[in-house]
Short mmCIF file of C-alpha atoms and ligand atoms in Angstrom, two decimals:
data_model
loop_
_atom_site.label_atom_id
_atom_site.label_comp_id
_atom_site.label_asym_id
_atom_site.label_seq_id
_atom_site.Cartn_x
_atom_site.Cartn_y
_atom_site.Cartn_z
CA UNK X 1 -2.29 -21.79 -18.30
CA UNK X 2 -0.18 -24.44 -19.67
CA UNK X 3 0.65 -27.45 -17.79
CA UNK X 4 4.00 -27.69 -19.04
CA UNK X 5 5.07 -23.62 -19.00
CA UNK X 6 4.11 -23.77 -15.18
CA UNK X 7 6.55 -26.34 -14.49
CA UNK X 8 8.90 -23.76 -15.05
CA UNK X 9 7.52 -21.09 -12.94
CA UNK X 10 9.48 -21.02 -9.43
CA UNK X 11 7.46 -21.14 -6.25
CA UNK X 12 7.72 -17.44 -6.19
CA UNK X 13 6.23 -16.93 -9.57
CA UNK X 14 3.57 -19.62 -8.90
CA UNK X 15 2.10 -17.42 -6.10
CA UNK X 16 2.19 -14.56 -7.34
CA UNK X 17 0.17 -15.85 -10.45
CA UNK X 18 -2.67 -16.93 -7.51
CA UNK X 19 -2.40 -13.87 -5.93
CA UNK X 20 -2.63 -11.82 -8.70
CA UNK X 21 -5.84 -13.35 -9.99
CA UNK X 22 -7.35 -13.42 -6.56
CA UNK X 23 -6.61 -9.79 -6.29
CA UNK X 24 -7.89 -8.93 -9.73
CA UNK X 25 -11.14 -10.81 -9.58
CA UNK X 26 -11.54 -8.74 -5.63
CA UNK X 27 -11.76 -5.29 -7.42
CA UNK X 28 -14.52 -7.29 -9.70
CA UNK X 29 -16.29 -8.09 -6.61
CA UNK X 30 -15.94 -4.60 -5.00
CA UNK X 31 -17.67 -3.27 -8.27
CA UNK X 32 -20.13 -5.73 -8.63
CA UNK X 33 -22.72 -3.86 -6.31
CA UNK X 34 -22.91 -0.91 -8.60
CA UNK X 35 -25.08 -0.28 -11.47
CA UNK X 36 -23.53 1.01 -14.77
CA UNK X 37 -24.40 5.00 -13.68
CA UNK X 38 -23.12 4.43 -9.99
CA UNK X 39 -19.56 3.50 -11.64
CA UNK X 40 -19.72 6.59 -14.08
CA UNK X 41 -20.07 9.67 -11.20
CA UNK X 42 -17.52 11.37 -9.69
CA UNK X 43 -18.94 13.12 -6.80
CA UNK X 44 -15.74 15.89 -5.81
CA UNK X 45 -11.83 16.47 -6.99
CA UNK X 46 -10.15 13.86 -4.21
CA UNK X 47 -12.73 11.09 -5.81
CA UNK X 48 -12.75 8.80 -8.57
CA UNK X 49 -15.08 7.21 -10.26
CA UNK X 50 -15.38 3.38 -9.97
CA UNK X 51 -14.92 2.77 -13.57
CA UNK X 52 -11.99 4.60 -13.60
CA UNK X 53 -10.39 2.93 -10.74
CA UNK X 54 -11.01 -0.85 -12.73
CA UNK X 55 -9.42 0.99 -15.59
CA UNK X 56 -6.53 2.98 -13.94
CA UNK X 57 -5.17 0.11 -11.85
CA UNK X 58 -5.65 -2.02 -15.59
CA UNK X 59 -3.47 0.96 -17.26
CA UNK X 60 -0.59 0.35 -14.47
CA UNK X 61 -0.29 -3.36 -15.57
CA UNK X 62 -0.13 -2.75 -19.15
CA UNK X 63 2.43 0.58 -18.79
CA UNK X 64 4.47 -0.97 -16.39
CA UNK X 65 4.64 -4.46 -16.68
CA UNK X 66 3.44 -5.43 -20.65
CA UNK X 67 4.75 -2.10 -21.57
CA UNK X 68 3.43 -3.29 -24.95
CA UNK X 69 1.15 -0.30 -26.69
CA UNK X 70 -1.27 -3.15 -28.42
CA UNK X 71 -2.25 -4.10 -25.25
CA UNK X 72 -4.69 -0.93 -24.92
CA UNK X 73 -6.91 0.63 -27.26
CA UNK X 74 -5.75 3.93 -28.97
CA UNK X 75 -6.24 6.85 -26.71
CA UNK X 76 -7.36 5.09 -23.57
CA UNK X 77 -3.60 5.87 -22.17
CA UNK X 78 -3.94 9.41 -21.64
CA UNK X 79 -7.80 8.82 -19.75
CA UNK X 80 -6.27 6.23 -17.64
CA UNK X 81 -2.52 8.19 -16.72
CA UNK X 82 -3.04 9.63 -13.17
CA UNK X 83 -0.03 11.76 -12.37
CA UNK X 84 2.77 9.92 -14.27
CA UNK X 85 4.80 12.76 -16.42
CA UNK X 86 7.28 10.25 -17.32
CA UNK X 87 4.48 8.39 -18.80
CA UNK X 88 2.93 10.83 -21.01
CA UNK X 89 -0.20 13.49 -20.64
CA UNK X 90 -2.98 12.78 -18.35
CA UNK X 91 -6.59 13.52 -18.44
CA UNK X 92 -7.59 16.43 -15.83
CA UNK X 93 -8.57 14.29 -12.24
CA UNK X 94 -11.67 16.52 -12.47
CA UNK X 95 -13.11 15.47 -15.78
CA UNK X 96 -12.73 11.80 -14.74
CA UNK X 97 -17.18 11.52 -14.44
CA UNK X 98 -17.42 13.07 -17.66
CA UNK X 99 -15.60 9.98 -19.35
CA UNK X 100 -19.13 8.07 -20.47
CA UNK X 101 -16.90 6.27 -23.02
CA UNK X 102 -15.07 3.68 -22.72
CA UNK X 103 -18.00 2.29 -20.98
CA UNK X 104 -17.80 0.14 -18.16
CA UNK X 105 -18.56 -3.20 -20.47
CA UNK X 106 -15.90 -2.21 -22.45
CA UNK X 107 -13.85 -1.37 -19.36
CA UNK X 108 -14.40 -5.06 -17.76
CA UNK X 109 -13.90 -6.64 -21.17
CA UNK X 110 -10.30 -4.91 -21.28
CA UNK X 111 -9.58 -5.96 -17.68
CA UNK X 112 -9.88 -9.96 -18.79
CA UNK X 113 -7.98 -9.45 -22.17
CA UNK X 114 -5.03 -7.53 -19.72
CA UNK X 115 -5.06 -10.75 -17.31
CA UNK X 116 -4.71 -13.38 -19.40
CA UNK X 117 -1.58 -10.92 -21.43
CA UNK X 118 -0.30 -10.51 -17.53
CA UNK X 119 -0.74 -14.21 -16.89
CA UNK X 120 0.62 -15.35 -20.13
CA UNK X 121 4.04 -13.46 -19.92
CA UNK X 122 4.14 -14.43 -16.01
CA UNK X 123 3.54 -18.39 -16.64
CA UNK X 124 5.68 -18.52 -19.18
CA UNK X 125 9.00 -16.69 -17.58
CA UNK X 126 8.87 -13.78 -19.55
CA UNK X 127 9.45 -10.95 -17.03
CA UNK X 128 12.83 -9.85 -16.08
CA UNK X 129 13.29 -8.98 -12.62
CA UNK X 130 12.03 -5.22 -13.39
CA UNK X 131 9.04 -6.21 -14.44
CA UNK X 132 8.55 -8.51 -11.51
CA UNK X 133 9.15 -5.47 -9.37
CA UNK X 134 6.51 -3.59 -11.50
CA UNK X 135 4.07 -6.46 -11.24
CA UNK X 136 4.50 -6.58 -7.32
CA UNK X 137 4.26 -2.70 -7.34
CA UNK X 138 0.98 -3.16 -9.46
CA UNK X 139 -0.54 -5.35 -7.12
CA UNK X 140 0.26 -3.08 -4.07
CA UNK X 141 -1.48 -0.13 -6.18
CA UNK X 142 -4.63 -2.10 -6.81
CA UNK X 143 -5.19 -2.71 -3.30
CA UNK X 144 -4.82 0.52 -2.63
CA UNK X 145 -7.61 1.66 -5.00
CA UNK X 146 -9.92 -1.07 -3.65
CA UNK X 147 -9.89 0.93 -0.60
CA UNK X 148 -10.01 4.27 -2.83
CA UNK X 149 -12.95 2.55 -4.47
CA UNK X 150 -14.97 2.45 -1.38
CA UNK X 151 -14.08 5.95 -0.06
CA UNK X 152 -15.15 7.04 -3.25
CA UNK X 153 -18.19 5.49 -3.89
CA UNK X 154 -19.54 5.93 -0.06
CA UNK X 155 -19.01 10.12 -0.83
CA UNK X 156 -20.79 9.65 -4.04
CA UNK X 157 -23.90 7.75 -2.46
CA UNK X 158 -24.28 10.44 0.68
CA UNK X 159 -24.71 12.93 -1.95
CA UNK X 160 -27.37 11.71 -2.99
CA UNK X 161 -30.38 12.52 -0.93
CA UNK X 162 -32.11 8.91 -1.18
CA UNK X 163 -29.30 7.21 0.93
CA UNK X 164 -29.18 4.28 -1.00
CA UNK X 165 -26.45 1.68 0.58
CA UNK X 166 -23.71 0.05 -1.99
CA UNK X 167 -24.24 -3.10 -0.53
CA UNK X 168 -27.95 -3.22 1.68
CA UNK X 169 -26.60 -6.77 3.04
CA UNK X 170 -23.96 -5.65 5.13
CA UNK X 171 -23.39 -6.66 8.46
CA UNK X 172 -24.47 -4.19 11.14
CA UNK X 173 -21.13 -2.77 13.08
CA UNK X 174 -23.43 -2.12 16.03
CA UNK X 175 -21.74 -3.79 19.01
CA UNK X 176 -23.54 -5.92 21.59
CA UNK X 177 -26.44 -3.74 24.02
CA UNK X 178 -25.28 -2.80 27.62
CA UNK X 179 -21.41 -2.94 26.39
CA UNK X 180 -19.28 -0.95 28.43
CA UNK X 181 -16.99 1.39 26.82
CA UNK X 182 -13.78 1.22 29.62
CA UNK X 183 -12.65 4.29 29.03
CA UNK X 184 -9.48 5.19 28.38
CA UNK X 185 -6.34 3.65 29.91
CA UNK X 186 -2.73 5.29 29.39
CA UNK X 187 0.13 3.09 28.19
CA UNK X 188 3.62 5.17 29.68
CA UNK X 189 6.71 4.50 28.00
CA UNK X 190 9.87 6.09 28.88
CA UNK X 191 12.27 7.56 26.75
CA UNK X 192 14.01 5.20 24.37
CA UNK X 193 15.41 4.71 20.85
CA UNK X 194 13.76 2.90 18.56
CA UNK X 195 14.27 1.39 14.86
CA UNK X 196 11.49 2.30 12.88
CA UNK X 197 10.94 2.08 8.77
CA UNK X 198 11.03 -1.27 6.42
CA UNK X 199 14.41 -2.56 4.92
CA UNK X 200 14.73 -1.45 1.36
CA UNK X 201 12.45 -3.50 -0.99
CA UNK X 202 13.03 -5.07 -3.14
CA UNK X 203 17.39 -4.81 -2.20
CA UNK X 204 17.36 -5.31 1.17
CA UNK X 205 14.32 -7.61 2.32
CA UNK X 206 11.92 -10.44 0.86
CA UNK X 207 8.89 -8.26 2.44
CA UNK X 208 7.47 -5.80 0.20
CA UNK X 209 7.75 -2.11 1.65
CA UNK X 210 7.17 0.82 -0.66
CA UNK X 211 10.22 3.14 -0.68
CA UNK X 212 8.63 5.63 1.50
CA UNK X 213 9.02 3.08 4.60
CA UNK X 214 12.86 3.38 4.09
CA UNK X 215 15.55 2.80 5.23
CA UNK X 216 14.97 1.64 8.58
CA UNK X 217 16.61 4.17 10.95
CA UNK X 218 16.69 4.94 14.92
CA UNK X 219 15.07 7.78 16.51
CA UNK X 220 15.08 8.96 20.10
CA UNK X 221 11.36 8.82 21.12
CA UNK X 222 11.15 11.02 24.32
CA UNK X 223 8.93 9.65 27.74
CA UNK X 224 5.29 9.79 26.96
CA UNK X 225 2.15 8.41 27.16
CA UNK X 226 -0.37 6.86 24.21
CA UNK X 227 -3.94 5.67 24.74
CA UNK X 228 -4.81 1.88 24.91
CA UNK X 229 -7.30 2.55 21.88
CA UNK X 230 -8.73 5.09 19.48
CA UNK X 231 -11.40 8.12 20.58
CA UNK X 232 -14.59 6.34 20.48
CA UNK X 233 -17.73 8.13 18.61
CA UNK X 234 -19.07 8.97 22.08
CA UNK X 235 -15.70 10.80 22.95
CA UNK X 236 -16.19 12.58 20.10
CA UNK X 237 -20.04 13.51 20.66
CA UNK X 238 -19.01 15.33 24.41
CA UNK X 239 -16.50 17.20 22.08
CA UNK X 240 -19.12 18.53 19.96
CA UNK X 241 -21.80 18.74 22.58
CA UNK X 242 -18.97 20.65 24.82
CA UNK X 243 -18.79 23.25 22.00
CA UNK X 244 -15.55 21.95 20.07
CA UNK X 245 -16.44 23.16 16.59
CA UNK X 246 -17.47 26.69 18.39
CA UNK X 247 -14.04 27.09 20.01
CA UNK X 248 -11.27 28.25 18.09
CA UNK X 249 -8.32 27.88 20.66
CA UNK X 250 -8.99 24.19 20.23
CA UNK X 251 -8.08 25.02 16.41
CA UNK X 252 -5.04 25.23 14.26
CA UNK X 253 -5.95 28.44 12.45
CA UNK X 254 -5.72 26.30 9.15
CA UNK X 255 -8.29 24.13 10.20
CA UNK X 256 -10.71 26.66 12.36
CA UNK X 257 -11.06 28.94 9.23
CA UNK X 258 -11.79 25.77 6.46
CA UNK X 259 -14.58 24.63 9.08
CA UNK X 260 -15.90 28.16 9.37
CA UNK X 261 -15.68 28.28 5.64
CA UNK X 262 -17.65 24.54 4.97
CA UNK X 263 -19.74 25.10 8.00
CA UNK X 264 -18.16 22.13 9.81
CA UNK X 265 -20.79 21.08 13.04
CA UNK X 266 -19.73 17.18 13.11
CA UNK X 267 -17.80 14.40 11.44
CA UNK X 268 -18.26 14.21 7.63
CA UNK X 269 -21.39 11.72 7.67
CA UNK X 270 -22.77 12.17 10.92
CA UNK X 271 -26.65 13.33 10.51
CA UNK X 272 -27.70 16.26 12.19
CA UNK X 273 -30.20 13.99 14.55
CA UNK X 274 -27.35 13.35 16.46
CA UNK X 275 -27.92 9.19 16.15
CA UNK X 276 -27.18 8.06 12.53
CA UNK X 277 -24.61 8.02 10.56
CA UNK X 278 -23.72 7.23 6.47
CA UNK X 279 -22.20 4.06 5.87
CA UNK X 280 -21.76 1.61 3.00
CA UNK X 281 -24.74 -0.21 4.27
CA UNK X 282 -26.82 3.18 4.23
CA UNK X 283 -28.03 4.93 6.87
CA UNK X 284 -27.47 3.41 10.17
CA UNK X 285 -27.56 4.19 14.12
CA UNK X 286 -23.96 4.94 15.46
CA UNK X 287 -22.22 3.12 17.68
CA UNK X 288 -20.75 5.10 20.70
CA UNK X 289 -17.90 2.63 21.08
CA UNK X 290 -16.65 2.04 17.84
CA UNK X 291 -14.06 4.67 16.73
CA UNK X 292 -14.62 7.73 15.37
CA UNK X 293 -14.36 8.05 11.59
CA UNK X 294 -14.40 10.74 9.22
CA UNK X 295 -12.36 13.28 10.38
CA UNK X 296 -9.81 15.29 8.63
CA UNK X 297 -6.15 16.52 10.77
CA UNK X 298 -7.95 19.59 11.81
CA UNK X 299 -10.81 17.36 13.71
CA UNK X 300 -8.53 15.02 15.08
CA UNK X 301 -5.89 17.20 16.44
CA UNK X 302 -8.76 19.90 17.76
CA UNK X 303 -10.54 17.21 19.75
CA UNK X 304 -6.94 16.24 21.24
CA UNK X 305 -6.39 19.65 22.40
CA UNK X 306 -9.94 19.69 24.08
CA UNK X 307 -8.85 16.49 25.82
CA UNK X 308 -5.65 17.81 27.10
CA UNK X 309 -3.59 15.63 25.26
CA UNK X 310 -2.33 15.63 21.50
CA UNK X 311 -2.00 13.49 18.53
CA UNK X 312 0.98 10.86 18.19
CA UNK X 313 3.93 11.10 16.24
CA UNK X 314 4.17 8.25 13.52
CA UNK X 315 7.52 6.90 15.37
CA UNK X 316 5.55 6.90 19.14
CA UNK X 317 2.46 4.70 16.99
CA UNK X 318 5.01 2.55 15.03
CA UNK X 319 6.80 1.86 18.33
CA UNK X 320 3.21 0.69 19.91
CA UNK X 321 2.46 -1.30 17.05
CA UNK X 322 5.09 -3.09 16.55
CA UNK X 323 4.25 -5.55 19.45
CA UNK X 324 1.01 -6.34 17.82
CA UNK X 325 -0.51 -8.46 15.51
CA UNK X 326 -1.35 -7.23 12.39
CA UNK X 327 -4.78 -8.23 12.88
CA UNK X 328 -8.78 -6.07 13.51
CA UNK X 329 -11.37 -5.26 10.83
CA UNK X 330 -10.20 -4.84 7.47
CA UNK X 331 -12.38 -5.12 4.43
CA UNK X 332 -13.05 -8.70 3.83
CA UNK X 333 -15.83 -10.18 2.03
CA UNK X 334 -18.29 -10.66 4.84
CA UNK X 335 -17.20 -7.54 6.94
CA UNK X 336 -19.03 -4.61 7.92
CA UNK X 337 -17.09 -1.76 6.11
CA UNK X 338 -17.74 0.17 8.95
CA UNK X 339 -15.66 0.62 12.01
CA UNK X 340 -16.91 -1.43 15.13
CA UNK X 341 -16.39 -1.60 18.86
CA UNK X 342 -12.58 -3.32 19.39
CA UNK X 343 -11.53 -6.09 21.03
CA UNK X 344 -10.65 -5.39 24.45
CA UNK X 345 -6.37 -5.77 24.05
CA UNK X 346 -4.61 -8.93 25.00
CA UNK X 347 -3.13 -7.40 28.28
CA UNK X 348 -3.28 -4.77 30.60
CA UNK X 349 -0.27 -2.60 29.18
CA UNK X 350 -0.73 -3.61 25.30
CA UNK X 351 -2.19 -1.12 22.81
CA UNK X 352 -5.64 -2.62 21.28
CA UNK X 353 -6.87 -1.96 17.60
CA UNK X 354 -3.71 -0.66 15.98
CA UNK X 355 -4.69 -2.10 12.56
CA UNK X 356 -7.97 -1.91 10.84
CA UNK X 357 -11.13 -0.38 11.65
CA UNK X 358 -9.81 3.25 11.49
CA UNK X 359 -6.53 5.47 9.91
CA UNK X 360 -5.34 6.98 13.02
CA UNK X 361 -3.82 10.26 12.30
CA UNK X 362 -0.37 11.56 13.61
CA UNK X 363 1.24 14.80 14.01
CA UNK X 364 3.58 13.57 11.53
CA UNK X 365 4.33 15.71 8.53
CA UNK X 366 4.89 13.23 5.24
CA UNK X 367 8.38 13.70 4.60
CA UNK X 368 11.28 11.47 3.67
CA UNK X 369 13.42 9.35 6.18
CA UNK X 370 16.79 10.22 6.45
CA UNK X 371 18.68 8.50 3.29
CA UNK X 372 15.56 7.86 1.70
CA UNK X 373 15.71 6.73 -1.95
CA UNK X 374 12.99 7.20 -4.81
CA UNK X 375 12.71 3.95 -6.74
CA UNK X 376 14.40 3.90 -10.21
CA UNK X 377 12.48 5.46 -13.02
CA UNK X 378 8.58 6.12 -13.48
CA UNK X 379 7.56 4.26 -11.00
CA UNK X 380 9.54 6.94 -8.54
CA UNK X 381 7.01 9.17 -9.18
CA UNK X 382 4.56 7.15 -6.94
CA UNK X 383 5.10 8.57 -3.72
CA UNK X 384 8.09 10.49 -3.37
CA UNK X 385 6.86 13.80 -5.35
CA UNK X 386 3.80 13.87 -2.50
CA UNK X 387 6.01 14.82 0.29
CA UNK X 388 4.49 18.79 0.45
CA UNK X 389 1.67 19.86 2.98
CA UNK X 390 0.23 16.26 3.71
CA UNK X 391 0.26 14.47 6.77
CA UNK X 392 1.31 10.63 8.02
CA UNK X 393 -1.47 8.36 8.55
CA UNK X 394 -1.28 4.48 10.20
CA UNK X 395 -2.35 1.12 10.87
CA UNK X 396 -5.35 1.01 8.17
CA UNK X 397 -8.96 0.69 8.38
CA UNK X 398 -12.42 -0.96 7.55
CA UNK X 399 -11.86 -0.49 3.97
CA UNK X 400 -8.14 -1.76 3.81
CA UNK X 401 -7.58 -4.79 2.18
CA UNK X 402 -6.32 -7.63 4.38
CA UNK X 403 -2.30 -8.34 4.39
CA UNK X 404 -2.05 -4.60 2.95
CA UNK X 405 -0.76 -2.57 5.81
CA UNK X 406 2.02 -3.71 8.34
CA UNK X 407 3.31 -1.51 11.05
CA UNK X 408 5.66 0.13 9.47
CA UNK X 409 3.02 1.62 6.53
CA UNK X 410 2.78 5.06 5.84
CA UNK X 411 -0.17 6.56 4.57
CA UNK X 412 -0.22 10.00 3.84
CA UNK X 413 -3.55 12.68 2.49
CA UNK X 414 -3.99 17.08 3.46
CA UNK X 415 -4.86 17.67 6.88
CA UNK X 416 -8.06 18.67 5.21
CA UNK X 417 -9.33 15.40 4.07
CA UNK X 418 -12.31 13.88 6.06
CA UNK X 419 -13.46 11.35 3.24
CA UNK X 420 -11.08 8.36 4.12
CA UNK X 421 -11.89 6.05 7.51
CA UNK X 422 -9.85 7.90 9.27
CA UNK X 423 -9.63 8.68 12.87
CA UNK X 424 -7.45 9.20 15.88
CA UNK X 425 -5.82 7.70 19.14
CA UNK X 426 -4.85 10.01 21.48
CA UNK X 427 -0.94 10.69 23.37
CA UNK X 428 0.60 12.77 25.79
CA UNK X 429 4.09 14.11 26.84
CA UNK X 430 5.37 12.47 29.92
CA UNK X 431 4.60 14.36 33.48
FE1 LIG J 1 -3.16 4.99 -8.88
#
């Protein structure tokens, strides 16, 4: 970077020029565990293969923000398209693993000639406010495969029956001996309106939202009651040991016949001994007081119907999380990647580990707020086209990155999907 060009940046560009090399050189670290053949598999359809995700969130960059065809080699565009029609053809998700070439060398090499064409037209004031949009989108989208990274790689590793851990030195999650778990207190809230959603970004506010957190609108949340903190792992072992995945009433029908079909006995990576679970560090003992993870919709919502209660809706969780920091376990560079016994809450009558640690599933179908607005162009294609037969998800987990998530985040996958950190906090109607 030239001296003299970054005079000219404003503040605004300046930091985003940090951020975006501190974010780019993350992903590099979030690879760096994995040999060449670990970043070529792709274990299922929902997962991607690691090279693919240093590559994809490269292609975004160079479609959306260069939009300059020199900047990536002839046919790569097509490989590296996810679901962009307005952007051309994409390979099949599928045949991602079979993509041995580029190799992941070549790959890496690409990422570092992309950065410095990024930084370049960044230092030196050549983006238009579009492009600045694109570039903020960009950097949202690579955060969110960093988490898609791990989710992806930790699937790939259980399949294979040695074990092995992505990274062997990471900190155990297990939570001090003799802990008590304090069971679960009720936080009653009578019936109200609330404002929930983002302001428009980038028209309406300086924070970044995607466009599927607005507009900020009210909604009459009626009495009810939500639980101080998520279902812990040793909730959820009474559920199974109480016959929960032999019960269908406890069952949407949806959900009872895919777990009859897959054979469904416990969460995704739970051995059969009944003590260990699969993590990023390998095979490890559970903790009964962290929160459960793992689970798809169907899990989550069975279990709250066994404990007489029921899943939130994302307005009743947005509303609870609003008075809290956005603060827990996310995925930084010396954290577990695991979820871990929370912190008890700061008071009496205020939720505890709303953010990090584990998704918590609603009851919340993904659809659009009312006056909801795709963004212009391609780039409307990121979210807005999803809103069919998937579900809301909030408050992040152990694989989010840091400053990603804020309360009024929507994340959104098919009740059937157990291979995010996802799990639940329970809530009740009122009476
Ligand atoms: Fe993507």
């Amino acid at each position: 970077m030239s001296v003299t060009n970054a005079t000219f940046l404003s503040p605004q560009e300046a930091a985003l020029a940090v951020r975006y090399r501190a974010l780019r050189a993350r992903t590099r670290r979030l690879a760096a565990p994995l040999s060449p053949e670990d970043a070529q598999v792709q274990s299922m359809h929902d997962a991607s293969p690691t090279k693919w995700h240093l590559a994809h969130t490269t292609w975004f960059f160079v479609r959306f923000v260069l939009d300059d065809p020199s900047a990536i080699p002839e046919g790569w565009a097509r490989l590296l398209n996810s679901y962009y029609t307005g952007a051309g053809e994409s390979h099949p998700r599928l045949l991602r693993g079979l993509l041995t070439r580029p190799t992941l060398e070549q790959v890496l090499a690409w990422r570092d000639d992309v950065d410095a064409r990024v930084l370049r037209v960044l230092e030196e004031g050549r983006l238009d406010d579009a492009r600045l949009v694109a570039l903020r989108m960009g950097m949202q989208h690579e955060e969110q495969h960093q988490e898609l990274l791990l989710t992806d790689i930790k699937h790939a590793l259980w399949c294979n029956p040695l074990g092995p851990a992505y990274r062997e030195d990471l900190p155990a999650p297990h939570s001090a001996p003799g802990r008590a778990d304090p069971g679960v207190r009720w936080l009653h809230r009578d019936e109200t309106v609330v404002e929930i959603g983002a302001p428009r970004w980038p028209d309406d506010g300086a924070e970044f939202a995607f466009d599927i957190e607005s507009p900020r609108h009210r909604v009459l949340v009626p009495a009810h009651a939500i639980a101080q903190r998520p279902v812990t792992n040793a909730e959820f072992a009474e559920f199974i040991a109480d016959g929960g995945y032999d019960t269908p009433t406890l069952w949407l029908a949806d959900g009872w016949d895919l777990a009859q079909r897959e054979g469904w006995r416990r969460p995704l990576y739970w051995h059969e001994d009944g003590v260990r679970e699969f993590t990023l560090g390998g095979w490890r003992e559970r903790d009964p007081h962290a929160p459960v993870c793992h689970l798809c919709q169907y899990e989550a919502d069975a279990f709250a119907r066994w404990a007489g209660a029921r899943l939130p809706t994302e307005a009743e969780w947005e509303m609870a999380a609003s008075a809290c920091e956005v603060d827990g376990n996310f995925a930084d560079d010396d954290a577990p990647l695991h979820t871990v016994a929370p912190r008890p809450a700061v008071d009496a009558d205020a939720p505890a580990d709303m953010f990090g640690n584990a998704w918590e599933w609603t009851c919340s179908p993904y659809v659009a707020y009312p006056g909801f607005r795709v963004l212009p162009g391609i780039l409307g294609e990121y979210n807005g086209k999803f809103m069919s037969g998937q579900v809301v998800l909030r408050g992040g987990s152990c694989a989010t990155p840091r400053g990603h998530v804020r309360a009024s985040y929507r994340n959104f996958f098919p009740p059937s999907a157990r291979w995010q950190f996802a799990g639940l906090r329970l809530a009740k109607d009122a009476g």
